[in-house]
Short mmCIF file of C-alpha atoms in Angstrom, two decimals:
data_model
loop_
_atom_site.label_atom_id
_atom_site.label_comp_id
_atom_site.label_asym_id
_atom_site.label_seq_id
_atom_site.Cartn_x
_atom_site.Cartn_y
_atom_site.Cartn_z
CA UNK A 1 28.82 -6.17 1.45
CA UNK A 2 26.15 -5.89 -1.63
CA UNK A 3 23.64 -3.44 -0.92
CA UNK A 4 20.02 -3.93 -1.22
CA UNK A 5 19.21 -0.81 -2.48
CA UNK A 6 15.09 -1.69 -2.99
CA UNK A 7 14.90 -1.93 1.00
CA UNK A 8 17.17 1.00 1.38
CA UNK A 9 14.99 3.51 -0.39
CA UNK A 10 11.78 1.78 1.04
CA UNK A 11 12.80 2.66 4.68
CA UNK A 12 14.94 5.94 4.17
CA UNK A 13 12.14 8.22 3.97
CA UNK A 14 11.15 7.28 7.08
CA UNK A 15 15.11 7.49 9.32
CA UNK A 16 14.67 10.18 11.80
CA UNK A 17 11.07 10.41 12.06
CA UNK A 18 8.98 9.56 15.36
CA UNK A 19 7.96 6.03 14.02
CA UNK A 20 9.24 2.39 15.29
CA UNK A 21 10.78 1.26 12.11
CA UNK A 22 10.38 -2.86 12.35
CA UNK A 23 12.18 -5.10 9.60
CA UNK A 24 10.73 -8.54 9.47
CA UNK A 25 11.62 -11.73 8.03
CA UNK A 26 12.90 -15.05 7.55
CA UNK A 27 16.15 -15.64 9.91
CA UNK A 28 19.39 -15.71 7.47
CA UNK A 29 17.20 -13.73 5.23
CA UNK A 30 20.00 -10.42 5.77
CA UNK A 31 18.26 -8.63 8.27
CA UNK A 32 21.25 -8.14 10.39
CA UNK A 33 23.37 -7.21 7.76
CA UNK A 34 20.74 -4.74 6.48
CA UNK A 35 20.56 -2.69 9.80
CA UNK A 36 24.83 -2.42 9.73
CA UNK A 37 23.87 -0.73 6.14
CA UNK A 38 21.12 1.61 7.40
CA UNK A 39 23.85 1.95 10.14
CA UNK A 40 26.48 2.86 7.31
CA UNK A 41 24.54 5.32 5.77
CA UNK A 42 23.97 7.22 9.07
CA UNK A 43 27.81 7.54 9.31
CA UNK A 44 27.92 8.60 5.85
CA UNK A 45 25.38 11.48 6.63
CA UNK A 46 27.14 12.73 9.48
CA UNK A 47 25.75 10.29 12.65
CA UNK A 48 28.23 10.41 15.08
CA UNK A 49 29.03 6.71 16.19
CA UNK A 50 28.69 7.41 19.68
CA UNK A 51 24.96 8.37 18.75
CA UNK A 52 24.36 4.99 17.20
CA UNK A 53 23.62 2.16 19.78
CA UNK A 54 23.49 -2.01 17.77
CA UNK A 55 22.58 -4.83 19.82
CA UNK A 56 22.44 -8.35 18.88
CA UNK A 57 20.55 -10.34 20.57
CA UNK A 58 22.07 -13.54 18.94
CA UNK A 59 25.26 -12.44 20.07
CA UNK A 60 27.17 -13.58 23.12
CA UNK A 61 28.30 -9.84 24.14
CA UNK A 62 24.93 -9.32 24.70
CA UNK A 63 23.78 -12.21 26.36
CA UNK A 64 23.08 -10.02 29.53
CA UNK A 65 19.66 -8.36 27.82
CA UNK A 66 16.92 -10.78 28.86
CA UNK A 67 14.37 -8.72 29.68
CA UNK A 68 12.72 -5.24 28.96
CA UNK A 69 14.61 -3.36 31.89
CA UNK A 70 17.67 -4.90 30.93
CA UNK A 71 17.39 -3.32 27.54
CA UNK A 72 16.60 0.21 28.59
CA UNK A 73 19.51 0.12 31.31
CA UNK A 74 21.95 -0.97 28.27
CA UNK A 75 20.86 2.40 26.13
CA UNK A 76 20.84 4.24 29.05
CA UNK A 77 24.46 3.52 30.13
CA UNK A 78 25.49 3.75 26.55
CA UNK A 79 24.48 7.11 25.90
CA UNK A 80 24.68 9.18 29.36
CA UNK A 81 25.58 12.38 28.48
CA UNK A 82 25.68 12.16 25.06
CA UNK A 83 23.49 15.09 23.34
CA UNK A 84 21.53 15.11 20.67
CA UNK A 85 19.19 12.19 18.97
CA UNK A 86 20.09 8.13 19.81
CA UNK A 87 19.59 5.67 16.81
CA UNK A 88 19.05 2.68 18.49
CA UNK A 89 18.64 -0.40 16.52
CA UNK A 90 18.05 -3.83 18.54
CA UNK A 91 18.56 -7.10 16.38
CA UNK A 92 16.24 -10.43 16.63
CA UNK A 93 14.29 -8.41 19.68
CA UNK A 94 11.59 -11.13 19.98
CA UNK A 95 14.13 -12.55 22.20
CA UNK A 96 13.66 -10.14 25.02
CA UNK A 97 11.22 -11.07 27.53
CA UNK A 98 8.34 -8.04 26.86
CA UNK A 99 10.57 -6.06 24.43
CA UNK A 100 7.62 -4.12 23.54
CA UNK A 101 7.56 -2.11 26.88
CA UNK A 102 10.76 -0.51 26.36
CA UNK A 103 10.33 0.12 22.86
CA UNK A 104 6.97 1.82 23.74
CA UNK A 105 8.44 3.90 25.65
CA UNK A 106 11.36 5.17 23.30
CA UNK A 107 8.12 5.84 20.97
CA UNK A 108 6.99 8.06 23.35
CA UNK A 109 10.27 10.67 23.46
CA UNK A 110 10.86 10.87 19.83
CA UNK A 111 13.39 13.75 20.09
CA UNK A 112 15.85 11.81 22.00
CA UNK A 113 15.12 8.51 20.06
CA UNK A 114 14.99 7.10 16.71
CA UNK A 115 14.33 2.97 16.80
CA UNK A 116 14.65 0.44 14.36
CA UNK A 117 13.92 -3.17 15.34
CA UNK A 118 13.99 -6.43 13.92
CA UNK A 119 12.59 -9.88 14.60
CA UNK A 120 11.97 -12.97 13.05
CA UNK A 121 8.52 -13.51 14.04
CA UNK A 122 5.57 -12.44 11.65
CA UNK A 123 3.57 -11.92 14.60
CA UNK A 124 5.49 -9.86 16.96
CA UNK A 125 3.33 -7.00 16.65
CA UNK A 126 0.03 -8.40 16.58
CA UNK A 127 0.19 -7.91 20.80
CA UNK A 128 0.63 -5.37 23.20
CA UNK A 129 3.16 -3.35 20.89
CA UNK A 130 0.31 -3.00 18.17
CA UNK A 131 -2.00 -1.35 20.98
CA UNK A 132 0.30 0.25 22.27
CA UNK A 133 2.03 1.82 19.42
CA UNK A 134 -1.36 2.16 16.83
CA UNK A 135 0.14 4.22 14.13
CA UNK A 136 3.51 4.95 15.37
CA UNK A 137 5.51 1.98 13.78
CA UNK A 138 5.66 0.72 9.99
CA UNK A 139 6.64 -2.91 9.25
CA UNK A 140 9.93 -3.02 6.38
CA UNK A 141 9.57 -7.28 5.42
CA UNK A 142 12.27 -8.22 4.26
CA UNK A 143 12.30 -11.71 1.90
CA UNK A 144 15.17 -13.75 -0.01
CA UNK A 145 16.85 -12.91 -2.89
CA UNK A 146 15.05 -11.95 -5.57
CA UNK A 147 16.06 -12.66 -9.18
CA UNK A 148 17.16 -9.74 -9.85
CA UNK A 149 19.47 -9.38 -6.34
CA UNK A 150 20.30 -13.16 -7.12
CA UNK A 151 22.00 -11.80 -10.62
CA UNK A 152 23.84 -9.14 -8.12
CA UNK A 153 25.06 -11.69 -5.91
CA UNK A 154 26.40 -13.89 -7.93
CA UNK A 155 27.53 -12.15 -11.56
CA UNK A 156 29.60 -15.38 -12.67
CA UNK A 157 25.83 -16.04 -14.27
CA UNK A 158 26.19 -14.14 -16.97
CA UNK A 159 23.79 -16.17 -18.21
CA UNK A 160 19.95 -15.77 -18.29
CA UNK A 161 18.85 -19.11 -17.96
CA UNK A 162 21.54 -20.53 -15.69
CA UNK A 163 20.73 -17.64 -13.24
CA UNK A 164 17.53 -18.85 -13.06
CA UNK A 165 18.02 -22.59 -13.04
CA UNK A 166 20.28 -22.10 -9.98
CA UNK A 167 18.25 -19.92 -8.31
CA UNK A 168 14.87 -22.13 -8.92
CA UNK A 169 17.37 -25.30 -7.17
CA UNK A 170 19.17 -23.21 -4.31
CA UNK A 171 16.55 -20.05 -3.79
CA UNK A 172 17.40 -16.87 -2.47
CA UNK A 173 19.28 -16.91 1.01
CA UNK A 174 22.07 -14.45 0.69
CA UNK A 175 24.26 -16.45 2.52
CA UNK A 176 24.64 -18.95 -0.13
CA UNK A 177 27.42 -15.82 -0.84
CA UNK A 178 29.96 -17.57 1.39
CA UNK A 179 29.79 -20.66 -0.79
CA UNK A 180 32.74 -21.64 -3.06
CA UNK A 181 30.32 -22.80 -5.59
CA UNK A 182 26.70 -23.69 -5.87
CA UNK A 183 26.03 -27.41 -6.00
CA UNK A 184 24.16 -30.25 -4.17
CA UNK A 185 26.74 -31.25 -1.94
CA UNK A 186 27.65 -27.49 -0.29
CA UNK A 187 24.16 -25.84 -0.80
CA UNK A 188 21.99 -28.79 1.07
CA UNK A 189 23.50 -29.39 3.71
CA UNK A 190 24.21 -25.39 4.60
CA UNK A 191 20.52 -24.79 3.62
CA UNK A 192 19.34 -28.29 6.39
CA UNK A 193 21.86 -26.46 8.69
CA UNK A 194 19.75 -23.17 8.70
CA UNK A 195 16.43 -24.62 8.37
CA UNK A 196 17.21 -26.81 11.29
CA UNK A 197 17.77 -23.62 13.30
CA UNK A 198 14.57 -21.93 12.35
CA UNK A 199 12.69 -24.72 13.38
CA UNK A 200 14.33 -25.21 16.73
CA UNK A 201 14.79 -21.97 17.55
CA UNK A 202 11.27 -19.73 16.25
CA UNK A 203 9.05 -22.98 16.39
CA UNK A 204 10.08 -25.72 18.80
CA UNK A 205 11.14 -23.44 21.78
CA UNK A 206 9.04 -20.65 21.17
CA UNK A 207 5.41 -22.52 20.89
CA UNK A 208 6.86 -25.47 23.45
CA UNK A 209 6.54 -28.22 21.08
CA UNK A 210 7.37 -31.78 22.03
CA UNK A 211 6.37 -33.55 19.35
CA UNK A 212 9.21 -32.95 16.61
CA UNK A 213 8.72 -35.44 14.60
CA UNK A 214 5.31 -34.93 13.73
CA UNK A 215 6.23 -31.15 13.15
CA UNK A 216 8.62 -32.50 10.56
CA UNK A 217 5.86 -34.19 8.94
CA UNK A 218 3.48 -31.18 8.59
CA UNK A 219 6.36 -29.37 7.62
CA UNK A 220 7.51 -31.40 4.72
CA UNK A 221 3.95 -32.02 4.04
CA UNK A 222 3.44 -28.56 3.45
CA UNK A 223 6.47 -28.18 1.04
CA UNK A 224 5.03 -31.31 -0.98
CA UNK A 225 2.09 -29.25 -1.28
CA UNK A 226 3.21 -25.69 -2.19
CA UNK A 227 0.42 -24.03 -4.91
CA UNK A 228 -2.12 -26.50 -3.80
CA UNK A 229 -5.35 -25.57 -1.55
CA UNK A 230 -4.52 -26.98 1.94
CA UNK A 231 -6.51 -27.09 5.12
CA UNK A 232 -5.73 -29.07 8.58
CA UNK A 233 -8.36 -31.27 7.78
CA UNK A 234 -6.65 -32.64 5.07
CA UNK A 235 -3.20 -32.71 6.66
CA UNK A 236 -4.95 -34.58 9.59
CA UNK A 237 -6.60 -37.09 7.15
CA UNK A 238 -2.98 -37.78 5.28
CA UNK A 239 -1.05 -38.24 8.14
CA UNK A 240 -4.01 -41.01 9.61
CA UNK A 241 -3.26 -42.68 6.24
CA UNK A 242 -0.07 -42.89 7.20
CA UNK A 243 -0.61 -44.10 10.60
CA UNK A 244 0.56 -40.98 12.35
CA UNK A 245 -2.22 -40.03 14.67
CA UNK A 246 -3.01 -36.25 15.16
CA UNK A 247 -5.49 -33.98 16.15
CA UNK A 248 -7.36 -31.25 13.43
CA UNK A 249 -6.10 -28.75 16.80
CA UNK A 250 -2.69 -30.09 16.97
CA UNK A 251 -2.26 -29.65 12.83
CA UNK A 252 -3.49 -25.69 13.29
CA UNK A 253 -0.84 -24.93 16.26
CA UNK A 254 2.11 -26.56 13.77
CA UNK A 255 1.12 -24.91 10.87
CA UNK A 256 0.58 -21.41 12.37
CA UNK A 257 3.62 -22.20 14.29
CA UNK A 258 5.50 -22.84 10.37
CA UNK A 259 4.00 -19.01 9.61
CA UNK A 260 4.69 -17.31 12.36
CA UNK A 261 8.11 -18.41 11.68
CA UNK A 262 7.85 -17.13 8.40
CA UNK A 263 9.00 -20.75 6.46
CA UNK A 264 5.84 -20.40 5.39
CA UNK A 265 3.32 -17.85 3.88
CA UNK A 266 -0.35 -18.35 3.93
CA UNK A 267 -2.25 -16.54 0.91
CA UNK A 268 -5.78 -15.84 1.46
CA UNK A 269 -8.28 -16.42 -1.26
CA UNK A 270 -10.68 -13.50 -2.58
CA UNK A 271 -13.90 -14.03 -4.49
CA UNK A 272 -13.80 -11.35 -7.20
CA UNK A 273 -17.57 -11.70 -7.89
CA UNK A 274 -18.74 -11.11 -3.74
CA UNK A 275 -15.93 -8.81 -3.35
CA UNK A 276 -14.59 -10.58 -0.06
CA UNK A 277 -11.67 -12.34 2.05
CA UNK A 278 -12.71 -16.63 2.30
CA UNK A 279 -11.50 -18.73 5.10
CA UNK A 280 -11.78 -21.59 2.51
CA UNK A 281 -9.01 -23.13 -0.18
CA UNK A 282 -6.31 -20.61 1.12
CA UNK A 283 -2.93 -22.17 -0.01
CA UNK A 284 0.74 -22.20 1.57
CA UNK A 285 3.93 -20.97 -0.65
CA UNK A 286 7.74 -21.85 0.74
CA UNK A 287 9.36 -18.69 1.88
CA UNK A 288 12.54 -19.94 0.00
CA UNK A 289 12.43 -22.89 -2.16
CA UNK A 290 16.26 -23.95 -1.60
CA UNK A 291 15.06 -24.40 2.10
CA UNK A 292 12.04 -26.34 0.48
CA UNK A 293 14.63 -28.77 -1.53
CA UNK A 294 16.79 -29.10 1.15
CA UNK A 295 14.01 -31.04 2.68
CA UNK A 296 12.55 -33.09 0.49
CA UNK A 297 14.56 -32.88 -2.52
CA UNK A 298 14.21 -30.90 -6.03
CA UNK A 299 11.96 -32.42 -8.52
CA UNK A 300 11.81 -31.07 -12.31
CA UNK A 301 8.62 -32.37 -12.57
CA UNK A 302 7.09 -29.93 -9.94
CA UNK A 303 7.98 -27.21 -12.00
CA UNK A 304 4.67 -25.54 -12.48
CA UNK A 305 4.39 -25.45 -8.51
CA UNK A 306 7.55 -23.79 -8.60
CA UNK A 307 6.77 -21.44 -11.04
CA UNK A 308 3.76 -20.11 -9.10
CA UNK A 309 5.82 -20.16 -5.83
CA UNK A 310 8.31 -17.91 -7.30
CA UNK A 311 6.06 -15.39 -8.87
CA UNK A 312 3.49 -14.91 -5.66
CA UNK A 313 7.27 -14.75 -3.27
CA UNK A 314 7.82 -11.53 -6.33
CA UNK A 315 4.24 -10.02 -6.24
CA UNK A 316 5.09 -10.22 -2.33
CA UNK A 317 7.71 -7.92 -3.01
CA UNK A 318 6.40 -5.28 -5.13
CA UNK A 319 2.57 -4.99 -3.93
CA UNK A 320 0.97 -4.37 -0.93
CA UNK A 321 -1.53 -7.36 -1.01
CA UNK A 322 -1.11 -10.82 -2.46
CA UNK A 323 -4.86 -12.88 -1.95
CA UNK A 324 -5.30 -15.73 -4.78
CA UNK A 325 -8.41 -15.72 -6.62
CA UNK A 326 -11.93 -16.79 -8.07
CA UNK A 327 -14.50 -15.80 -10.12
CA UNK A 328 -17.35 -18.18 -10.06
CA UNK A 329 -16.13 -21.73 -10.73
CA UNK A 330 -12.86 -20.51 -12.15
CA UNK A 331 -9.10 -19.28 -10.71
CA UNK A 332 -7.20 -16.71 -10.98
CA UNK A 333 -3.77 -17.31 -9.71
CA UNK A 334 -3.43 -14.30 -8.10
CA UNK A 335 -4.78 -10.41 -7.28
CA UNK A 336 -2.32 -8.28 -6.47
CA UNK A 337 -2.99 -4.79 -4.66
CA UNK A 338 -1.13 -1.71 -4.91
CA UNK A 339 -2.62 1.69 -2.97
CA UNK A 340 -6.10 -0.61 -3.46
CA UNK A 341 -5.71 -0.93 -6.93
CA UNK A 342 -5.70 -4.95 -8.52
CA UNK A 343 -3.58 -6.42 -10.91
CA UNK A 344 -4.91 -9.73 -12.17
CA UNK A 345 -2.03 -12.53 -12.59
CA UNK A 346 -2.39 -16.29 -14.04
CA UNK A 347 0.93 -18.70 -14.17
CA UNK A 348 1.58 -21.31 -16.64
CA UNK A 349 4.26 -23.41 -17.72
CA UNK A 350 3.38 -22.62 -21.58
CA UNK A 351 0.34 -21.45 -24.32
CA UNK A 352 1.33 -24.01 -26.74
CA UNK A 353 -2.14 -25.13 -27.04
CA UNK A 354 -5.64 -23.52 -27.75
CA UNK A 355 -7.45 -25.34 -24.95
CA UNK A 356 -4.39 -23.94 -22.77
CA UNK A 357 -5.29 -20.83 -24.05
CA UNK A 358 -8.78 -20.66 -23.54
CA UNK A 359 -8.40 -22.28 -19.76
CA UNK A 360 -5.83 -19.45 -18.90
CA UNK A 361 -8.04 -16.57 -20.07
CA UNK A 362 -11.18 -17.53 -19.38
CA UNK A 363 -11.52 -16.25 -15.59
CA UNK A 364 -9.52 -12.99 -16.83
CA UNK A 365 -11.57 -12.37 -19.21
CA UNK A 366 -14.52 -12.95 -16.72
CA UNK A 367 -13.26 -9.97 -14.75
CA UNK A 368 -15.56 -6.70 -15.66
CA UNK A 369 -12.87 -4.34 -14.88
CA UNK A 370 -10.05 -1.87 -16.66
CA UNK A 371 -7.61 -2.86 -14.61
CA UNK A 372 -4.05 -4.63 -15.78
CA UNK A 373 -4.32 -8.54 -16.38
CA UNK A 374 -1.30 -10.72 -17.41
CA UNK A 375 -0.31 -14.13 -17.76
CA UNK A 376 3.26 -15.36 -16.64
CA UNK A 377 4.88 -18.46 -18.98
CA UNK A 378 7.75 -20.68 -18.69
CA UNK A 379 7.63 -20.22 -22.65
CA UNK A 380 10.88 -19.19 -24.07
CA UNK A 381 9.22 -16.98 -27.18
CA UNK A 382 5.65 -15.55 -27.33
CA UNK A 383 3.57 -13.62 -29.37
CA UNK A 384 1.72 -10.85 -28.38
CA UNK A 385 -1.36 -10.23 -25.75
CA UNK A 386 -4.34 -11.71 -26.18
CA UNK A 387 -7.34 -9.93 -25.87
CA UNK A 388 -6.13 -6.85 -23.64
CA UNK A 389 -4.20 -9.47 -21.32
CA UNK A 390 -0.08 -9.40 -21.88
CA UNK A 391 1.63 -12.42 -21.56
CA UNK A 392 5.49 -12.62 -20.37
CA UNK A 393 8.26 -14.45 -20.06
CA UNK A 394 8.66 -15.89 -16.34
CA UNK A 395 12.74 -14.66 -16.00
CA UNK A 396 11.65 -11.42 -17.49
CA UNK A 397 8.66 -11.33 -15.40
CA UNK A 398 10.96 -11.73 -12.88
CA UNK A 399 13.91 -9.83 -13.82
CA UNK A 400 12.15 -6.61 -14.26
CA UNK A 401 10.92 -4.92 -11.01
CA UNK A 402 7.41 -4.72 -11.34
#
């Protein structure tokens, strides 16, 4: 079992205090496998098993837990007469009919109980737990591989550049593990097997869809047009080219339903110059880009979409807020927030060219702040920063926790 020591020593501060720990995230992303480390470590400290109480909800020994009272009977009977502080930890708990009751009410006797929760849903807390629990849980996401774990995973790429060109094809599912070896004809069909599964299980049945086949549309839709500003008006307006009739409503309820399920993330856009959020041009990156192929196929020549896709999943891991970004009539790729503080990012698949140059600076150097600015390249060698603004490599970029 490879450890992912990044999340570890995110959410150890925080084991043992009076705070719902909830780890989020793509299903197959390692969540489960996660909590049995957190789990590990507890042992290793001197956590008593019979202390500890797992449940997974995808498993058949549980199958019994449907519903809130279920759950609390199940801890209850496991730990009767047993003294001293319960680490519960409940796996995929969306699946439990109004989960958050019992879990508010462990919050509320935080010397007997120490919770950690997951769920595949990015909005099981926007509800009644959020009220209920304001300021007594913290949200751990967890996301695929990242380069870096990627190189940890699989150390036969010894390798720079065939790390990378296997993780751009087959992204970041650490699953991919079991795998004798990474190619087209093991990786797609295991990655169609699990994508299939997400959308049946945290789309289809959970928002009632009927309509499958027009979900599959949006859905590859949506992967076709990763990096690109996308609205439901223009989804609507494609698919009536294509003689698929569908409502600007119906389009909203798939795609949020593609989010919530965390396929998909939706990056807001920020004007630098008015200092605020818009509800315009907001644009849609893959959660996992080996999911993405195994729907509709890996194409060399969408590599600068795949560039930018990979950096914003990175920036997603190491900052606390990812919004893409203008300044007057010009982009910047991305502004990334760390305890409020920007870092200004532009992607591009090389500076071999001085009107390159000048288009990938310009709205950086439009930006009347201090704070860092860099530009991210596909190019193998480059010089040095230009005018205050570093440019790097996009494996280093990625290779190097930022």
């Amino acid at each position: 079992m490879i450890i992912r020591q990044e999340y570890l020593d995110r959410i150890q501060p925080f084991i043992g205090k009076p705070v719902i720990k909830a780890v989020t995230g793509l299903r197959r992303v390692g969540k489960s496998v996660f909590i049995r480390q957190i789990i590990n470590q507890l042992k290793q400290n001197g956590i008593a098993e019979k202390n500890i109480v797992y449940v997974d909800i995808e498993s058949l020994e549980f199958d019994f837990i449907r519903t809130y009272q279920d759950l609390n009977r199940y801890v209850l009977e496991q730990t009767a007469g047993i003294e001293g502080k319960i680490y519960v930890f409940i796996d995929e708990i969306q699946d439990i009919s109004e989960w958050e009751r019992t879990v508010a009410s462990w919050s509320g006797q935080p010397d007997r109980y120490d919770v950690t929760i997951t769920g595949s849903n990015s909005t099981m807390f926007s509800g009644q737990l959020s009220t209920k629990l304001t300021g007594r849980y913290i949200e751990f996401p967890i996301y695929p591989l990242s380069l870096r774990e990627f190189r940890d995973f699989f150390p036969e790429f010894s390798d720079n550049e065939k790390l990378f060109d296997n993780y751009l094809r087959y992204g970041g599912l650490p699953g991919l593990r079991i795998l004798d070896e990474l190619r087209d004809e093991t990786v797609l069909p295991f990655l169609r097997s699990i994508h299939d599964t997400i959308v049946l299980k945290d789309i289809v049945a959970r928002r009632n869809i009927r309509n499958t086949s027009l979900l599959a549309d949006i859905c590859r839709f949506t992967y076709d047009n990763i990096s690109k500003p996308l609205t439901a008006s223009s989804i609507s307006a494609y698919l009536k080219n294509q003689k698929i009739s569908v409502t600007v409503p119906s389009v909203i309820n798939y795609l949020t339903g593609l989010v919530d399920s965390q396929l998909f993330y939706k990056a807001y856009r920020f004007d630098l110059k008015g200092k605020r959020q818009l509800e315009i041009n907001n644009k849609y990156y893959a959660a996992d880009l080996g999911l993405r192929h195994s729907q509709i196929g890996y194409r060399s020549s969408d590599i600068s979409y795949l560039m930018e896709n990979l950096v914003y999943l990175e920036l997603l891991r190491c900052f606390d807020q990812v919004y893409t970004g203008e300044i007057g009539k010009w982009e910047v790729d991305f502004v990334a927030l760390k305890n409020a503080k920007p870092h200004y990012f532009q992607v591009t698949m090389n500076l071999a060219e001085p009107a390159v140059i000048e288009r990938e600076t310009r709205s950086l150097l439009a930006i009347q702040d201090n704070f860092p600015k860099t530009i991210i390249t596909y190019d193998k060698i480059h010089g040095d920063g230009i005018a205050g603004i570093e440019v790097v490599n996009l494996i280093d970029f990625l290779l190097e926790a930022y």
